[in-house]
Amino acid sequence: MTTTPRVVDTYPDLAEADRVAGQLYTDPAIFDEEMEKIFYSTWVWVAHESEIPEAGSFKTTYVGRQPVIVTRDRKGGFNTLLNRCRHRGATVCDQSNGKANGFTCPYHNWSYALDGKLRGIPYPEGYEGVVEKEDFPLQRLRTESYAGMIWATFNQDAEPLEDFLGDAKIWIDRFFKQTNGYPTKVTGIHKFRFRGNWKIQLENTTDGYHFPMVHKSWMASIDAETAEMMSFMNDPAAVTHDLGNGHSVAVMAPANADLDIDDGAPLQPRFDDLVAELEASGEYTPEQIRRFVRSMHGSGFNLNTFPNVSFSLAFFRVLIPISVDETEIWHMSLGMDGGPECVNQERLRIHEHFQGPFGFGSPDDAEGWERVQLGAAGAPRMPILVNRGLNRETPSAEGWPTSHVTDETGMRGAYAMWKKMMSHD
Ligand code: FES
Ligand code: FE2
């Protein structure tokens, strides 16, 4: 682990409107404080409802550094439970996902229901007059959902989830238009780690500036129409909005920002075979087929919701802080539940081409992030600039601070929220 002396103690000095100290990526004391003041104080995304589709379905994940289980109980309710036995602290579930009637701790077999209630204690005689089962459920986090997305928080006094999301909800609704009226389902997850601070990834999701440089090899590997779609550097309609509460959206392909609005552009020839297959099935109208194909690349934007999940083109990107200089990323590809599987398959191939383990995009991003961590460790007091576009930022019609998609408006919004939360006692 990189350790650096904590030379500046006040957050106003560490995060200004147009710059942050490199120390924000390297100081273990700041990381510990972030866990308390951000990850254990606000809403953290934990699951999409399609990952826990039925009563008894569960998945495991993390809220900050704490392991949790997300379950769907017999009544259909979502529960987020601390994955920590109330006896001597062992994790009670070690599977990434599955179906269960409850959870039995492997150490001394205390058993818990899907809503966390303590149901059974083996050889209970020793606990008579010592343990009442109702006093020792798995710790429950507050859990709320919006549009099938489930967030949890340790903070019982946190504002309602929908208030926290605010105007990000408008973009969440637009994002899910890519499944064309079918329910959304997670079609696969790829997990990897990089040697860098979590905020480096947080910044990257609305960093349009790096795209043509870092992703040159991806741009060279795609068809001309897709390259045209992602050539936003000089497109004035491609903008980033600061949506408040640390949330932001980078609109890279404006024509796809709202898939209900069809500009009539010809479909990409690369999908000719897919169109022929859908037509041959006789199951879909020409309008439906056109809509499927227009949604192949997803939503046309990257929506970053603070602090740990982004809705990125056609997938979710989840960020799990491991330590001050290590972060785990989950890329979760999306498809239609009940729609044509050939379309889901083609969407998955497109996803793999950029985001997959052998993709042409994500490995290049990770290289950049690790270099940021190495450089920041070298001079933790030298500022990281987030001032691109500061002089051309104006309010949108909705009142959102807005600038070109290559500008650092989203990062400024995220750091303003970071500073607000970290300054809280
Ligand atoms: Fe779980 Fe003992 S630690 S039953
Ligand atoms: Fe990138």
GROMACS .gro file of C-alpha atoms in nm, residues 76-256:
model
  181
   76GLY     CA    1  -4.111  -1.014  -0.268
   77GLY     CA    2  -3.936  -0.747  -0.060
   78PHE     CA    3  -3.569  -0.656  -0.106
   79ASN     CA    4  -3.340  -0.692   0.194
   80THR     CA    5  -2.975  -0.594   0.235
   81LEU     CA    6  -2.814  -0.782   0.523
   82LEU     CA    7  -2.467  -0.748   0.666
   83ASN     CA    8  -2.288  -1.074   0.579
   84ARG     CA    9  -2.164  -1.121   0.933
   85CYS     CA   10  -2.286  -1.380   1.180
   86ARG     CA   11  -2.411  -1.238   1.508
   87HIS     CA   12  -2.228  -1.510   1.702
   88ARG     CA   13  -1.861  -1.459   1.634
   89GLY     CA   14  -1.866  -1.267   1.310
   90ALA     CA   15  -1.812  -1.521   1.029
   91THR     CA   16  -1.961  -1.449   0.688
   92VAL     CA   17  -2.275  -1.659   0.651
   93CYS     CA   18  -2.278  -1.675   0.268
   94ASP     CA   19  -1.984  -1.711   0.032
   95GLN     CA   20  -2.160  -1.758  -0.302
   96SER     CA   21  -2.183  -1.472  -0.550
   97ASN     CA   22  -2.551  -1.546  -0.612
   98GLY     CA   23  -2.809  -1.822  -0.596
   99LYS     CA   24  -3.132  -1.933  -0.433
  100ALA     CA   25  -3.177  -2.031  -0.069
  101ASN     CA   26  -3.432  -2.067   0.206
  102GLY     CA   27  -3.200  -1.882   0.441
  103PHE     CA   28  -2.836  -1.872   0.548
  104THR     CA   29  -2.656  -2.102   0.790
  105CYS     CA   30  -2.326  -1.986   0.931
  106PRO     CA   31  -2.063  -2.254   0.860
  107TYR     CA   32  -1.885  -2.202   1.193
  108HIS     CA   33  -2.143  -2.305   1.460
  109ASN     CA   34  -2.450  -2.322   1.236
  110TRP     CA   35  -2.657  -2.031   1.362
  111SER     CA   36  -2.920  -1.998   1.090
  112TYR     CA   37  -3.093  -1.690   0.954
  113ALA     CA   38  -3.403  -1.622   0.742
  114LEU     CA   39  -3.403  -1.432   0.411
  115ASP     CA   40  -3.499  -1.116   0.599
  116GLY     CA   41  -3.213  -1.167   0.848
  117LYS     CA   42  -3.410  -1.302   1.145
  118LEU     CA   43  -3.216  -1.547   1.361
  119ARG     CA   44  -3.410  -1.873   1.328
  120GLY     CA   45  -3.199  -2.144   1.487
  121ILE     CA   46  -2.915  -2.201   1.732
  122PRO     CA   47  -2.774  -2.554   1.768
  123TYR     CA   48  -2.754  -2.694   2.121
  124PRO     CA   49  -2.944  -2.396   2.262
  125GLU     CA   50  -2.922  -2.497   2.628
  126GLY     CA   51  -2.610  -2.291   2.684
  127TYR     CA   52  -2.794  -1.979   2.574
  128GLU     CA   53  -3.091  -2.000   2.810
  129GLY     CA   54  -3.128  -1.665   2.976
  130VAL     CA   55  -2.833  -1.537   2.772
  131VAL     CA   56  -2.950  -1.495   2.410
  132GLU     CA   57  -3.301  -1.410   2.289
  133LYS     CA   58  -3.318  -1.489   1.917
  134GLU     CA   59  -3.514  -1.174   1.832
  135ASP     CA   60  -3.226  -0.963   1.962
  136PHE     CA   61  -2.969  -1.104   1.717
  137PRO     CA   62  -3.084  -1.076   1.354
  138LEU     CA   63  -2.830  -1.009   1.077
  139GLN     CA   64  -2.786  -0.633   1.064
  140ARG     CA   65  -3.026  -0.486   0.810
  141LEU     CA   66  -2.940  -0.190   0.592
  142ARG     CA   67  -3.210   0.046   0.471
  143THR     CA   68  -3.298  -0.068   0.118
  144GLU     CA   69  -3.490   0.123  -0.150
  145SER     CA   70  -3.520   0.086  -0.527
  146TYR     CA   71  -3.584   0.298  -0.832
  147ALA     CA   72  -3.653   0.161  -1.182
  148GLY     CA   73  -3.542  -0.188  -1.077
  149MET     CA   74  -3.213  -0.059  -0.935
  150ILE     CA   75  -3.160  -0.133  -0.565
  151TRP     CA   76  -2.958   0.083  -0.329
  152ALA     CA   77  -2.883   0.032   0.041
  153THR     CA   78  -2.746   0.243   0.323
  154PHE     CA   79  -2.627   0.192   0.679
  155ASN     CA   80  -2.763   0.540   0.754
  156GLN     CA   81  -3.118   0.510   0.888
  157ASP     CA   82  -3.151   0.891   0.864
  158ALA     CA   83  -3.045   0.921   0.499
  159GLU     CA   84  -3.283   1.117   0.275
  160PRO     CA   85  -3.523   0.905   0.065
  161LEU     CA   86  -3.342   0.739  -0.228
  162GLU     CA   87  -3.549   0.925  -0.487
  163ASP     CA   88  -3.455   1.261  -0.333
  164PHE     CA   89  -3.089   1.160  -0.338
  165LEU     CA   90  -3.111   1.059  -0.706
  166GLY     CA   91  -3.294   1.382  -0.796
  167ASP     CA   92  -3.262   1.469  -1.164
  168ALA     CA   93  -3.051   1.158  -1.227
  169LYS     CA   94  -3.390   0.980  -1.237
  170ILE     CA   95  -3.471   1.148  -1.570
  171TRP     CA   96  -3.160   0.987  -1.718
  172ILE     CA   97  -3.217   0.652  -1.547
  173ASP     CA   98  -3.558   0.640  -1.717
  174ARG     CA   99  -3.397   0.725  -2.052
  175PHE     CA  100  -3.126   0.463  -1.998
  176PHE     CA  101  -3.374   0.177  -1.966
  177LYS     CA  102  -3.543   0.268  -2.295
  178GLN     CA  103  -3.268   0.058  -2.457
  179THR     CA  104  -3.456  -0.261  -2.362
  180ASN     CA  105  -3.744  -0.149  -2.582
  181GLY     CA  106  -4.034  -0.211  -2.343
  182TYR     CA  107  -3.903  -0.548  -2.221
  183PRO     CA  108  -3.780  -0.586  -1.863
  184THR     CA  109  -3.404  -0.540  -1.832
  185LYS     CA  110  -3.189  -0.834  -1.732
  186VAL     CA  111  -2.822  -0.861  -1.642
  187THR     CA  112  -2.672  -1.099  -1.900
  188GLY     CA  113  -2.320  -1.131  -1.757
  189ILE     CA  114  -2.068  -0.984  -1.513
  190HIS     CA  115  -1.697  -0.932  -1.559
  191LYS     CA  116  -1.501  -0.840  -1.244
  192PHE     CA  117  -1.149  -0.701  -1.236
  193ARG     CA  118  -0.926  -0.488  -1.015
  194PHE     CA  119  -0.687  -0.204  -1.086
  195ARG     CA  120  -0.412  -0.058  -0.870
  196GLY     CA  121  -0.562   0.282  -0.813
  197ASN     CA  122  -0.800   0.485  -0.600
  198TRP     CA  123  -1.176   0.452  -0.655
  199LYS     CA  124  -1.218   0.818  -0.750
  200ILE     CA  125  -0.995   0.773  -1.057
  201GLN     CA  126  -1.263   0.545  -1.202
  202LEU     CA  127  -1.540   0.773  -1.078
  203GLU     CA  128  -1.385   1.058  -1.280
  204ASN     CA  129  -1.333   0.846  -1.590
  205THR     CA  130  -1.699   0.765  -1.654
  206THR     CA  131  -1.776   1.121  -1.761
  207ASP     CA  132  -1.430   1.192  -1.905
  208GLY     CA  133  -1.500   1.237  -2.277
  209TYR     CA  134  -1.161   1.401  -2.323
  210HIS     CA  135  -0.959   1.076  -2.306
  211PHE     CA  136  -1.177   0.887  -2.549
  212PRO     CA  137  -1.013   0.933  -2.893
  213MET     CA  138  -0.664   0.914  -2.741
  214VAL     CA  139  -0.689   0.617  -2.502
  215HIS     CA  140  -0.937   0.429  -2.720
  216LYS     CA  141  -0.751   0.467  -3.047
  217SER     CA  142  -0.716   0.089  -3.082
  218TRP     CA  143  -1.092   0.042  -3.029
  219MET     CA  144  -1.169   0.317  -3.281
  220ALA     CA  145  -0.939   0.143  -3.531
  221SER     CA  146  -1.118  -0.189  -3.482
  222ILE     CA  147  -1.478  -0.083  -3.549
  223ASP     CA  148  -1.693  -0.005  -3.850
  224ALA     CA  149  -1.711   0.345  -3.995
  225GLU     CA  150  -2.068   0.410  -3.871
  226THR     CA  151  -1.983   0.328  -3.509
  227ALA     CA  152  -1.669   0.540  -3.533
  228GLU     CA  153  -1.885   0.826  -3.665
  229MET     CA  154  -2.134   0.777  -3.378
  230MET     CA  155  -1.855   0.813  -3.122
  231SER     CA  156  -1.674   1.105  -3.291
  232PHE     CA  157  -1.805   1.364  -3.049
  233MET     CA  158  -1.492   1.574  -3.005
  234ASN     CA  159  -1.620   1.852  -3.227
  235ASP     CA  160  -1.993   1.795  -3.186
  236PRO     CA  161  -2.146   2.088  -2.994
  237ALA     CA  162  -2.457   1.878  -2.914
  238ALA     CA  163  -2.239   1.635  -2.713
  239VAL     CA  164  -2.246   1.775  -2.359
  240THR     CA  165  -2.194   1.687  -1.995
  241HIS     CA  166  -2.448   1.795  -1.733
  242ASP     CA  167  -2.382   1.824  -1.360
  243LEU     CA  168  -2.709   1.684  -1.218
  244GLY     CA  169  -2.640   1.767  -0.853
  245ASN     CA  170  -2.557   1.544  -0.550
  246GLY     CA  171  -2.241   1.430  -0.729
  247HIS     CA  172  -2.436   1.276  -1.022
  248SER     CA  173  -2.354   1.370  -1.381
  249VAL     CA  174  -2.420   1.257  -1.735
  250ALA     CA  175  -2.193   1.268  -2.041
  251VAL     CA  176  -2.395   1.256  -2.364
  252MET     CA  177  -2.156   1.111  -2.621
  253ALA     CA  178  -2.405   1.008  -2.892
  254PRO     CA  179  -2.680   1.273  -2.876
  255ALA     CA  180  -2.894   1.096  -3.141
  256ASN     CA  181  -2.929   0.801  -2.901
   0.00000   0.00000   0.00000
